[in-house]
Coordinates of C-alpha atoms in Angstrom, one line a residue:
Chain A
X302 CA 33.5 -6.4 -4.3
X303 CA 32.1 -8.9 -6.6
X304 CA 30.2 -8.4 -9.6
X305 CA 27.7 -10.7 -8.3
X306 CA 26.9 -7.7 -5.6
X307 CA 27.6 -4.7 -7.9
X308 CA 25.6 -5.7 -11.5
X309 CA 22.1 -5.9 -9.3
X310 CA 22.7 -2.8 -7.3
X311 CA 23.9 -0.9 -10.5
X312 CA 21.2 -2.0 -12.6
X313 CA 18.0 -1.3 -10.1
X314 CA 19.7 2.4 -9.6
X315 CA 19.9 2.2 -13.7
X316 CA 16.2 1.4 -13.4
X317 CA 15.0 4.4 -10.6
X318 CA 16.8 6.7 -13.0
X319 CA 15.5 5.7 -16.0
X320 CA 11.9 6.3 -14.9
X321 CA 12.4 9.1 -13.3
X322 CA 14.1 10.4 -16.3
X323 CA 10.5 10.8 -17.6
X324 CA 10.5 13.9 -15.7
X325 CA 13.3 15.9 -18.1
X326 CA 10.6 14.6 -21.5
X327 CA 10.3 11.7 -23.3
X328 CA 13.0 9.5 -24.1
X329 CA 14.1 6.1 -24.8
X330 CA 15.9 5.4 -21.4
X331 CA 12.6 5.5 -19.9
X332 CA 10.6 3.6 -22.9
X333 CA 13.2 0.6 -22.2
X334 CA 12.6 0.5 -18.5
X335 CA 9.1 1.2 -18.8
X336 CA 8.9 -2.3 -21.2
X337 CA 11.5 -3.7 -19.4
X338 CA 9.2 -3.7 -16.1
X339 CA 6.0 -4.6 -17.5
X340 CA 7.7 -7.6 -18.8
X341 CA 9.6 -8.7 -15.4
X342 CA 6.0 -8.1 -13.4
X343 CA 3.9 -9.8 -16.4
X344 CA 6.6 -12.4 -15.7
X345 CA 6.7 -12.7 -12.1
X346 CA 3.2 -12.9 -11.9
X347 CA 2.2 -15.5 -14.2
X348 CA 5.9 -17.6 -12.5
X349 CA 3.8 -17.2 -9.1
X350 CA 0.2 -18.0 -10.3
X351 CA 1.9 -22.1 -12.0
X352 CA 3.4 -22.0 -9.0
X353 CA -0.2 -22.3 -7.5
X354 CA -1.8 -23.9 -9.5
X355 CA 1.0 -27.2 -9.1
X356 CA 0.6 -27.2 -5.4
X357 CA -2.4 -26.9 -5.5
X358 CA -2.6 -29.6 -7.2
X359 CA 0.4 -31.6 -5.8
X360 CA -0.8 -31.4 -2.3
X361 CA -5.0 -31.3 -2.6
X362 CA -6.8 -32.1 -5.8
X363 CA -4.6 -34.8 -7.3
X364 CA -5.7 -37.2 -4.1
X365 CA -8.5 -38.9 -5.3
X366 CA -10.2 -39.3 -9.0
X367 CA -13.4 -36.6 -8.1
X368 CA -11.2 -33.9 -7.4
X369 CA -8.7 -34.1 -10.1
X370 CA -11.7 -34.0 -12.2
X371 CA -13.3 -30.9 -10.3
X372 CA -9.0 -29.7 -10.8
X373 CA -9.3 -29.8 -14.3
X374 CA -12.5 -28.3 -14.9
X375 CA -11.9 -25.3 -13.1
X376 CA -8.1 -25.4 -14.8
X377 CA -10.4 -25.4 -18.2
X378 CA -12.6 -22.8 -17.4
X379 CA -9.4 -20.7 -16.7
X380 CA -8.3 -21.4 -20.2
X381 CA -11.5 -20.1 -21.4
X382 CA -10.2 -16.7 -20.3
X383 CA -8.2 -17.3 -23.9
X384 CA -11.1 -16.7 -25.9
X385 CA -11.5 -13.0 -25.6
X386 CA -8.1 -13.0 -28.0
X387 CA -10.1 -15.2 -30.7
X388 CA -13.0 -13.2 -32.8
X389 CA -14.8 -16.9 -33.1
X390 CA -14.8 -18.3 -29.5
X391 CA -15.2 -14.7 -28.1
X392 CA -18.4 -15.6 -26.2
X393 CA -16.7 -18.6 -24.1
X394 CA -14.3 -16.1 -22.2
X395 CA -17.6 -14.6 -21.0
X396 CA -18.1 -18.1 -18.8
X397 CA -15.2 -17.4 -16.8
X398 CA -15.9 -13.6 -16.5
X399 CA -18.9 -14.6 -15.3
X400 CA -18.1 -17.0 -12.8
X401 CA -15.4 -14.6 -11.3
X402 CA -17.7 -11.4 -11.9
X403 CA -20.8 -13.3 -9.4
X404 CA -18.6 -15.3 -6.7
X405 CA -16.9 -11.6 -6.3
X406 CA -20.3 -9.7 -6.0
X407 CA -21.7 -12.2 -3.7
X408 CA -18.8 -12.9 -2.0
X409 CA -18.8 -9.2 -0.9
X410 CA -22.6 -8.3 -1.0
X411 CA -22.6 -11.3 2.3
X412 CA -21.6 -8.9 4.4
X413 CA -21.0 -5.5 2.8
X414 CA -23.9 -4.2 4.2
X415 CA -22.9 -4.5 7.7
X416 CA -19.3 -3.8 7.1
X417 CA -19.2 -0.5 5.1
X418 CA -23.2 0.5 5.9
X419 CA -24.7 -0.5 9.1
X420 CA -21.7 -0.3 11.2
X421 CA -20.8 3.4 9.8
X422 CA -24.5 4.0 10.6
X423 CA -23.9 2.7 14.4
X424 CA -20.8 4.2 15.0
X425 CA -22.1 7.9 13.8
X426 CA -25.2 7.5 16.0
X427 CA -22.7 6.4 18.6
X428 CA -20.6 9.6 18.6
X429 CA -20.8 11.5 22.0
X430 CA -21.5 15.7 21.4
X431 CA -19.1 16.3 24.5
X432 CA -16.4 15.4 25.9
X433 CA -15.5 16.6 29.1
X434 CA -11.8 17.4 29.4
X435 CA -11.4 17.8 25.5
X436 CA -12.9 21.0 23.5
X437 CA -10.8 19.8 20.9
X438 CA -12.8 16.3 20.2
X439 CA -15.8 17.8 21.5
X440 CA -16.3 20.6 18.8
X441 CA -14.7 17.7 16.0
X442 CA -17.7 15.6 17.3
X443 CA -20.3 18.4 16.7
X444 CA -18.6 19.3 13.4
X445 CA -19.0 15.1 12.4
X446 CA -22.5 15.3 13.5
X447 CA -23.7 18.5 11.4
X448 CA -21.4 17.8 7.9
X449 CA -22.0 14.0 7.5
X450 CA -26.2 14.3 6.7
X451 CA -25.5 17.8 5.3
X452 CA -22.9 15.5 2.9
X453 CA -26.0 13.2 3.1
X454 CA -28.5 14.6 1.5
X455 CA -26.3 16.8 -0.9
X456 CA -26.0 13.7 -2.9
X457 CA -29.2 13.0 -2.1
X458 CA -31.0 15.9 -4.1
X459 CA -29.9 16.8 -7.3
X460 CA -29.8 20.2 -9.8
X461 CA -32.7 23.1 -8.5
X462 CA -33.5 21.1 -5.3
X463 CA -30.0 21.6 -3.7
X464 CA -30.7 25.3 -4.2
X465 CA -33.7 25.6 -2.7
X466 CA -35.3 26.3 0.9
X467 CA -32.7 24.7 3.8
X468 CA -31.0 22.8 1.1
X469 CA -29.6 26.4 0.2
X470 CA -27.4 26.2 3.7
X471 CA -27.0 22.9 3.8
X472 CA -25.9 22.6 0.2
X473 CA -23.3 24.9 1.2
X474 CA -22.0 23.2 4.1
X475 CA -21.8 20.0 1.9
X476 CA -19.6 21.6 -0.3
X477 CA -17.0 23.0 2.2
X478 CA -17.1 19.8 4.0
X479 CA -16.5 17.8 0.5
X480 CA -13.9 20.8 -0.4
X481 CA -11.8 19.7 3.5
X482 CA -11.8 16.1 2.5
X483 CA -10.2 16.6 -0.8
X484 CA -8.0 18.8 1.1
X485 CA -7.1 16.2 3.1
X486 CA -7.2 13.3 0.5
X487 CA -4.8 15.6 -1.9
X488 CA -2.3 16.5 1.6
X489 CA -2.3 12.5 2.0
X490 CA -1.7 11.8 -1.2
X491 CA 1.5 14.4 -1.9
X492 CA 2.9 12.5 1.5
X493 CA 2.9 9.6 0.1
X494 CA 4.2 10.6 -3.6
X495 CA 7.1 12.3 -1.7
X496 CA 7.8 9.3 0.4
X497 CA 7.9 7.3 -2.7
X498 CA 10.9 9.4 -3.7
X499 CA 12.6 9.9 -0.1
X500 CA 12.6 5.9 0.0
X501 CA 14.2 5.3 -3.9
X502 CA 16.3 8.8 -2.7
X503 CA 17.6 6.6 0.4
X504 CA 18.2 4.0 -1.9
X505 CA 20.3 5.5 -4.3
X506 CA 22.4 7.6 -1.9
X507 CA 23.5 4.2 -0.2
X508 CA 21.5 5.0 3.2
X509 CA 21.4 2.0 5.6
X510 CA 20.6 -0.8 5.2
X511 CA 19.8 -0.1 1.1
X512 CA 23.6 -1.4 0.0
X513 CA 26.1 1.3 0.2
X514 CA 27.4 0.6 -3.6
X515 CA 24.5 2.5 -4.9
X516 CA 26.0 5.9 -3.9
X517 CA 28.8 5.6 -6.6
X518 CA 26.5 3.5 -9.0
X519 CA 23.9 6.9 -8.7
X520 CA 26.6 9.2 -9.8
X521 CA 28.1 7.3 -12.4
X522 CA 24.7 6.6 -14.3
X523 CA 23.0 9.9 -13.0
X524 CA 25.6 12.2 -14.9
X525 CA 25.5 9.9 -17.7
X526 CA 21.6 9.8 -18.8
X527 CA 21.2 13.4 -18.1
X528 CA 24.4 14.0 -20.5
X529 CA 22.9 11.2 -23.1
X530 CA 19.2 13.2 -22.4
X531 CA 21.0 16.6 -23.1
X532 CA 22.2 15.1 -26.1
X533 CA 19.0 13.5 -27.4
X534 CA 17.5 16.6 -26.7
X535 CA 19.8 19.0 -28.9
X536 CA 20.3 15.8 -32.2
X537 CA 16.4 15.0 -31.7
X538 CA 14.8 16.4 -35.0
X539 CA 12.3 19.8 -34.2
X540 CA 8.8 19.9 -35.5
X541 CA 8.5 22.8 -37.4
Chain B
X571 CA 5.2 38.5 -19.5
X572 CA 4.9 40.2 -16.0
X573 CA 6.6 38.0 -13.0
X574 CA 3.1 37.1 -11.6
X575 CA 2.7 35.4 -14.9
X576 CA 6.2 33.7 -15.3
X577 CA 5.2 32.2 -11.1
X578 CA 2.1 30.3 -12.8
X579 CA 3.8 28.9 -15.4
X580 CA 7.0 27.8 -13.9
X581 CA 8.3 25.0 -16.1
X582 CA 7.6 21.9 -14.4
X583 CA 11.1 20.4 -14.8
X584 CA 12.4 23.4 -12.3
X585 CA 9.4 22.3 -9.8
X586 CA 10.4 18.6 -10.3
X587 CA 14.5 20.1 -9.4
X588 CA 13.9 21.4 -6.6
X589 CA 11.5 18.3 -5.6
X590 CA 15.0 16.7 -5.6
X591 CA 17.1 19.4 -4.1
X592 CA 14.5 19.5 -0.9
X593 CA 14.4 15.5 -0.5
X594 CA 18.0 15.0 -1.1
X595 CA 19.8 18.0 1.1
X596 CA 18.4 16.7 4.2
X597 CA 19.1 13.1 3.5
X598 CA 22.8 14.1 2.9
X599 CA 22.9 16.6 5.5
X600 CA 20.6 15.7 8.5
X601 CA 18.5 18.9 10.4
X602 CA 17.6 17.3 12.7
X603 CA 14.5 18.8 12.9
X604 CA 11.7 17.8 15.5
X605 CA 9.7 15.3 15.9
X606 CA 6.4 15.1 17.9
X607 CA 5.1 11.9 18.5
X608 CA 1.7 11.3 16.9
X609 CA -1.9 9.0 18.4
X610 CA -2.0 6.6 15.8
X611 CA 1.7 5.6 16.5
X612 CA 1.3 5.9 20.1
X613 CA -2.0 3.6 19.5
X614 CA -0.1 1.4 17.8
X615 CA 2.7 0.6 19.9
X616 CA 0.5 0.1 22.7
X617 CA -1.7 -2.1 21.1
X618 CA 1.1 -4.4 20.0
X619 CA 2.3 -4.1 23.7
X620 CA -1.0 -5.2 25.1
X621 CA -1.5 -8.7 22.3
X622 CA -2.1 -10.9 25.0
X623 CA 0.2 -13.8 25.2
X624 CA -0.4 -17.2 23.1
X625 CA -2.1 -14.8 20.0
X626 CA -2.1 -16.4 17.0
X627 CA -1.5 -13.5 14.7
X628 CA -1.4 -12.7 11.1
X629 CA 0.8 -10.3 9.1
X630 CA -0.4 -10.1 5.7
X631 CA 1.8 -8.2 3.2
X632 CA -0.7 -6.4 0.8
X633 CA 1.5 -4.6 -1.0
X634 CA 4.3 -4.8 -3.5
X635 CA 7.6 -3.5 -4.2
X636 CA 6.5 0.1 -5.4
X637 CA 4.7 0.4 -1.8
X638 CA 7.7 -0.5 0.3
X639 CA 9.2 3.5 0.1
X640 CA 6.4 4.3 2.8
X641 CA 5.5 0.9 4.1
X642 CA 8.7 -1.0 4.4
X643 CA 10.1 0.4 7.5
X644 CA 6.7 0.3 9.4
X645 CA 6.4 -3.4 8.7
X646 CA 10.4 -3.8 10.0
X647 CA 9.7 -2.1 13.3
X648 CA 6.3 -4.3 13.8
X649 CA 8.2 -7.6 12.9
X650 CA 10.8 -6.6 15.0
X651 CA 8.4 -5.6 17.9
X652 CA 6.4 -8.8 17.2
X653 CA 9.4 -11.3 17.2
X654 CA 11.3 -9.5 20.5
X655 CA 7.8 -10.2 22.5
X656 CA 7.3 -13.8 20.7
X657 CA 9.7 -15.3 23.3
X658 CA 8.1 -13.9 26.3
X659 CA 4.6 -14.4 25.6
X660 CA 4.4 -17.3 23.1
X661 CA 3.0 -15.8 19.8
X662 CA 2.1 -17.6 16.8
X663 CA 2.7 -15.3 13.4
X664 CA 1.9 -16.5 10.2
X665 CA 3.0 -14.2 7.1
X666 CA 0.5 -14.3 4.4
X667 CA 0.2 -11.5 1.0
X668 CA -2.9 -11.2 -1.0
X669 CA -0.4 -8.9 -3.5
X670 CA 1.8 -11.9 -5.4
X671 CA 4.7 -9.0 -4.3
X672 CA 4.4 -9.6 -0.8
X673 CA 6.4 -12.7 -0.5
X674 CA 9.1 -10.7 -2.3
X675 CA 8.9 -8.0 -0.2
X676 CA 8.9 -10.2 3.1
X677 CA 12.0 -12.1 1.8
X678 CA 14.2 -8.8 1.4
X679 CA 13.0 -8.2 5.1
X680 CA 14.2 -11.9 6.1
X681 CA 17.4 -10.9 4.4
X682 CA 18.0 -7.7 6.5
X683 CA 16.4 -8.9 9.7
X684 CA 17.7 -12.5 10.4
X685 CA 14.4 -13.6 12.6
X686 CA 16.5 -16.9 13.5
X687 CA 20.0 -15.4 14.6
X688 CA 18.4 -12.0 15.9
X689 CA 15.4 -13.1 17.9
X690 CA 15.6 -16.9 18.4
X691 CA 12.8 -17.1 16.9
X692 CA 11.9 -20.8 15.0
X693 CA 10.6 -21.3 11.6
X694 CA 7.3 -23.5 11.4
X695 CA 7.3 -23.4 15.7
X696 CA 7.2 -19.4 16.6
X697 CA 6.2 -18.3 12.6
X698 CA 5.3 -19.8 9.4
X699 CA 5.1 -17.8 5.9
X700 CA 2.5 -19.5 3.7
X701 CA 3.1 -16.9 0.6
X702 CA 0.8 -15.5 -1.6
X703 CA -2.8 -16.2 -1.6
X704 CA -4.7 -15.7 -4.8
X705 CA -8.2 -14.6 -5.6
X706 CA -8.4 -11.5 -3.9
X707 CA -11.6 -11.0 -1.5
X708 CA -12.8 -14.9 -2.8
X709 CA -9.0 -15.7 -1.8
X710 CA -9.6 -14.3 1.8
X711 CA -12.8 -15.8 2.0
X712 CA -11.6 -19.3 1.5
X713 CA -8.7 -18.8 3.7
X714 CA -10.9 -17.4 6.4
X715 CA -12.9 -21.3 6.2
X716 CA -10.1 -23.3 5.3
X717 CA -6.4 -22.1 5.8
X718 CA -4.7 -25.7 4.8
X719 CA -6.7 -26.2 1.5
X720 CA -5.9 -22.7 0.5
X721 CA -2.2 -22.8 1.1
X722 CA -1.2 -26.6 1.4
X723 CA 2.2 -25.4 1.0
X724 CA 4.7 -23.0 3.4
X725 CA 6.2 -20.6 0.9
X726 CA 10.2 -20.6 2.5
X727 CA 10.5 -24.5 2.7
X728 CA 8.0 -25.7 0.6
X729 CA 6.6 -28.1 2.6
X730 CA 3.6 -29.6 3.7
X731 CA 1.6 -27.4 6.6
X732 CA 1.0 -30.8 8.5
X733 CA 5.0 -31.2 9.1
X734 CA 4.8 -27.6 10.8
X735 CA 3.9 -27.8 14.6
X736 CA 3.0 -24.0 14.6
X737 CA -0.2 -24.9 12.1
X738 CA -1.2 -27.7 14.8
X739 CA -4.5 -26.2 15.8
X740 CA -4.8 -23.5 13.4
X741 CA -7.3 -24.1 10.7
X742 CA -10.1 -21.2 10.4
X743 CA -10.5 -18.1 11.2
X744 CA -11.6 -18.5 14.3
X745 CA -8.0 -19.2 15.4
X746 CA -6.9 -16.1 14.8
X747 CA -6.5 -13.3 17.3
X748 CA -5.3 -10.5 15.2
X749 CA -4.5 -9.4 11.3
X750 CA -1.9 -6.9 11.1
X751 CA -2.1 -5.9 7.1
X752 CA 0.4 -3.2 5.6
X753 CA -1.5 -2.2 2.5
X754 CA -1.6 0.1 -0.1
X755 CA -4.5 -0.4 -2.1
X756 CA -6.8 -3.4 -3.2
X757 CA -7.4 -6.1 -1.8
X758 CA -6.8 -4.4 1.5
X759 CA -8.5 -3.6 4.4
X760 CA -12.2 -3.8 3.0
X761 CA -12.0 -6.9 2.0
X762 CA -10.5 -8.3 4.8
X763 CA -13.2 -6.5 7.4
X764 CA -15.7 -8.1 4.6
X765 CA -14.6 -11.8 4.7
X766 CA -12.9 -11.9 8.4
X767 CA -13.6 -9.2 10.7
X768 CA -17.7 -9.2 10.1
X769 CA -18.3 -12.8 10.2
X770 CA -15.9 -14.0 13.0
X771 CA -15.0 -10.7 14.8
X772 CA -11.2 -10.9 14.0
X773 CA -9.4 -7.6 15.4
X774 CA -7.7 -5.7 12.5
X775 CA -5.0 -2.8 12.7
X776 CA -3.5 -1.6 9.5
X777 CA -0.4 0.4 8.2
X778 CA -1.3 1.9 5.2
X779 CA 0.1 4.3 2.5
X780 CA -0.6 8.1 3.1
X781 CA -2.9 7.9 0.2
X782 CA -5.3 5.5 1.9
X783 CA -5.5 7.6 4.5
X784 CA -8.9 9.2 4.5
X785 CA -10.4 6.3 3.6
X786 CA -9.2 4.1 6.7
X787 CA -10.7 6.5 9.1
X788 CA -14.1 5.7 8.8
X789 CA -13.2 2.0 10.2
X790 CA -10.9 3.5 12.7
X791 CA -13.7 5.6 13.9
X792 CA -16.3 2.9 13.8
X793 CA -13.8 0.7 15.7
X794 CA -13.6 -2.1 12.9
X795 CA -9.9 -1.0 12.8
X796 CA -8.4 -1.1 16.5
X797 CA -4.9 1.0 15.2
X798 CA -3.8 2.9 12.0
X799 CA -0.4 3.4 11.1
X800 CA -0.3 6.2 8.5
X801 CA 2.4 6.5 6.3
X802 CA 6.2 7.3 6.7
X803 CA 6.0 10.0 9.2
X804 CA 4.0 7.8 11.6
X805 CA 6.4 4.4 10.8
X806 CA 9.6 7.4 12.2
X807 CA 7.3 8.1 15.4
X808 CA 6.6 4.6 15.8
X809 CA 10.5 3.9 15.4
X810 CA 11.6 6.0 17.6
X811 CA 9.1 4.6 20.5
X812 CA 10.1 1.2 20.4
X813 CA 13.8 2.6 20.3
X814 CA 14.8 1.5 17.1
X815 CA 15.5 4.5 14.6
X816 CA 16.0 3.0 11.3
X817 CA 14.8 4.3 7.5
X818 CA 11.7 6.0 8.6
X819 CA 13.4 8.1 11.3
X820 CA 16.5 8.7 8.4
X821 CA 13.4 9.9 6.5
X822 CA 11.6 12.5 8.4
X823 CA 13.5 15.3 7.6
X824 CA 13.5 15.1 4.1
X825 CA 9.3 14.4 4.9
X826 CA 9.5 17.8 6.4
X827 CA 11.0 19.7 4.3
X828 CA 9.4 18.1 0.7
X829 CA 6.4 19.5 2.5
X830 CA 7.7 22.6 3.1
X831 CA 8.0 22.9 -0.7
X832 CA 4.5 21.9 -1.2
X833 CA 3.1 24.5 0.8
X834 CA 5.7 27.6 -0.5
X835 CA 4.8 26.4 -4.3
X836 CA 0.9 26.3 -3.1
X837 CA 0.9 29.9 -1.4
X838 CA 3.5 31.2 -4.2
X839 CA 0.8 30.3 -6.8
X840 CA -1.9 31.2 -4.8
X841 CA -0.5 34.4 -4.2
X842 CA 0.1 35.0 -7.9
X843 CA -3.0 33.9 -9.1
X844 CA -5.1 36.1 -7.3
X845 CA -2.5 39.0 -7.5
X846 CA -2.6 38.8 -11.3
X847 CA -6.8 38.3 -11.1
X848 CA -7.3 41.5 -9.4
X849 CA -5.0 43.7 -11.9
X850 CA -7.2 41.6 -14.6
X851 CA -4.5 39.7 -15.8
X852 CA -5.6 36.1 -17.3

């Protein structure tokens, strides 16, 4: 096995472990891989965004004299983003934010309203009350029909109205029907925090195809850090 | 301090332990416990089955390496599913990311996956990957009017989209018959229906995180989204189908039982919470 195989396996099970050594407490294995990977990302990403920018450049804007001006323009404007780190030129950074901040709103606001409004709107109205055949999607389609205005216009009123007349009721259907989707958003979102450790779990116990090296690299370092952690633990000065 | 005290404030290192102990046991020791095939994978299979041949389709990888845990395998079996029919019914793929990770991510798939040797599939004839794709929704937006000014470049060979026959007749995107995204946050699946589905009707299914979830059913229900893969346990079902068990499948145990310990700690605190409420206990 060479060590042109073994040091990258070794050092990205060093690196699971020392994140997830934050779960023992505070320590410096996890301060160094915690600065360690906002450095390689910073990295990466500002590697892949020059990367760009030349071909970009290379293959587009450098064709005729108009358009490398429009190029560097826009690569000036980009610099302006720079300014926010001077007290002085503070205001200039504002030009870019600005730029970005209204091509993104009116980029989206083109079509957002059919998108995430009117076709919600369409397909709700759309939703058959029975199925025949299925009691199942039936009764889900009555329960869709009644909860999403109820949901509706619990937003809609605020403070004494909600508690008032039929807001009363449907005030308290809102609130169950809010309670089930954070139910479901919270059963969701432990699924995917555990599959988050079942994948880096496959990974270090060498399950195929993650390399098989990592298995003996997981024990090695594993027993190590929780030793060094142990021992940082008992030297580490106590607050009285 | 009475027992139905000590259960609500277990030290979260011993929670965290046994997190491990459930994940890890069945991983090392399979159960080989059930596994009931879902809708949304049986949805998804058969709409990758029924693509109808010459599609031009594109897989866009919006996420980055601190997704691939959940999304990873599903993406493998889709490739995999994609590339076996490409042969028989003349697709066109193109691999884009609006995530700067995603090309990362793709290449550790090309590395496990061999497209070439393993399908007979041909770079820049049967698939192309043009990389990353800045800007986010504006990003789409620009790639949705103008896919050779956005990427001039492939991302593998680094060469010019005009020396690719594959990008021949595919500018806009009205060329494009299907986005298949894996996602696990944003940009994702808004921004896409925003810029691409709403304005030129492109079909969209999605594999997404488990967290996204709740959000994606909306468009699944409004028929914007055509097929949802969520999460791990559906990328297993969906592995199985197509007859290719790989980390997913390996997975599903260890699924099962981490949630096994979710619901035991939630009726174990439950149970002590309300026990200790009505002897008046705070």
């Amino acid at each position: 096995m060479s060590l042109m195989t073994l040091l990258p396996v070794w050092t990205a099970v060093f690196f699971t472990l020392a994140i997830y050594s934050f779960l023992y407490g505070e320590n410096p294995w996890f301060r160094f891989a915690e600065h360690v990977y906002a450095g390689v990302s910073v990295g990466y990403a500002v590697a892949f965004n020059l990367d760009y920018l030349r071909d970009q450049w290379v293959n587009r804007w450098s064709m005729t004299g108009g358009m490398a001006v429009l190029y560097l323009f826009a690569l000036a404007m980009g610099l302006l983003w720079y300014a926010r780190f001077n007290k002085k030129y503070f205001f200039l950074y504002r030009w870019t934010l600005a730029i970005v901040v209204g091509t993104g709103i009116g980029m989206a606001l083109r079509t957002v309203v059919f998108t995430q409004f009117l076709d919600q709107i369409i397909s709700q109205a759309k939703i058959p009350l029975f199925i025949s055949g299925d009691l199942l999607q039936s009764f889900s389609n009555i329960l869709l029909i009644i909860m999403t205005p109820c949901v509706l216009l619990y937003f809609w009123f605020t403070g004494g109205a909600r508690e008032t007349g039929p807001m009363k009721h449907i005030s308290k259907i809102a609130r169950y029907t809010i309670m089930a989707g954070f139910g479901a958003a919270y059963g969701y979102t432990v699924l995917t925090r555990f599959s988050l450790l079942i994948g880096r779990s496959q990974f270090l116990l060498g399950i195929l195809p993650n390399p098989p090296e990592a298995k003996m690299a997981f024990i090695t370092i594993a027993l190590v850090m929780l030793a060094s952690l142990i021992g940082y633990d008992l030297l580490k000065p106590k607050n009285t | 301090m009475s027992i139905l005290e000590k259960l609500q404030n277990i030290n979260r290192r011993y929670i965290y332990l046994l997190a491990w102990v459930f994940v890890l046991f069945p991983l090392l020791f399979p159960l080989g416990l059930p596994v009931p095939i879902g809708r949304e994978s049986k949805a998804w299979k058969e709409y990758i089955e029924n693509i109808p041949s010459d599609s031009t389709i594109i897989v866009t990888m919006d996420y980055g390496v601190s997704g691939m845990p959940e999304l990873y395998p599903m993406t493998v079996a889709t490739m995999h599913h994609l590339w076996t029919d490409t042969a028989s019914k003349n697709f066109k793929i193109i691999v884009v990311a609006t995530w700067n990770q995603g090309p990362l991510v793709f290449d550790t798939l090309l590395d496990q996956m061999n497209p070439a040797s393993t399908y007979g599939v041909v770079y820049g004839e049967d698939w192309i990957e043009l990389g990353w794709i800045p800007g986010s929704e504006t990003g789409m937006a620009a790639l949705a009017t103008d896919m050779w000014s956005q990427t001039p470049k492939d991302f593998l060979e680094n060469r010019p989209l005009s020396e690719y026959p594959i990008m021949e007749n595919i500018k806009t995107a009205e060329d494009i018959d299907l986005v298949v995204s894996f996602e696990t946050g944003t940009p994702g699946l808004p921004e896409w229906l925003r810029q691409w589905n709403t304005p030129y009707g492109t079909p969209f299914i999605v594999g997404c995180i488990g967290v996204s979830v709740p959000g994606m059913a909306p468009y699944l229900a409004s028929g914007q989204l055509a097929a949802l893969m969520p999460g791990l346990t559906a990328s297993g079902e969906y592995e199985l189908l197509i007859g290719r068990p790989g980390l997913a499948v390996s997975g599903l145990d260890a699924v099962s039982m981490s949630h096994l310990l979710v619901v035991l700690l939630v009726v174990v605190g439950n149970i002590a919470f309300f026990a200790s409420k009505s002897k008046g206990v705070n």
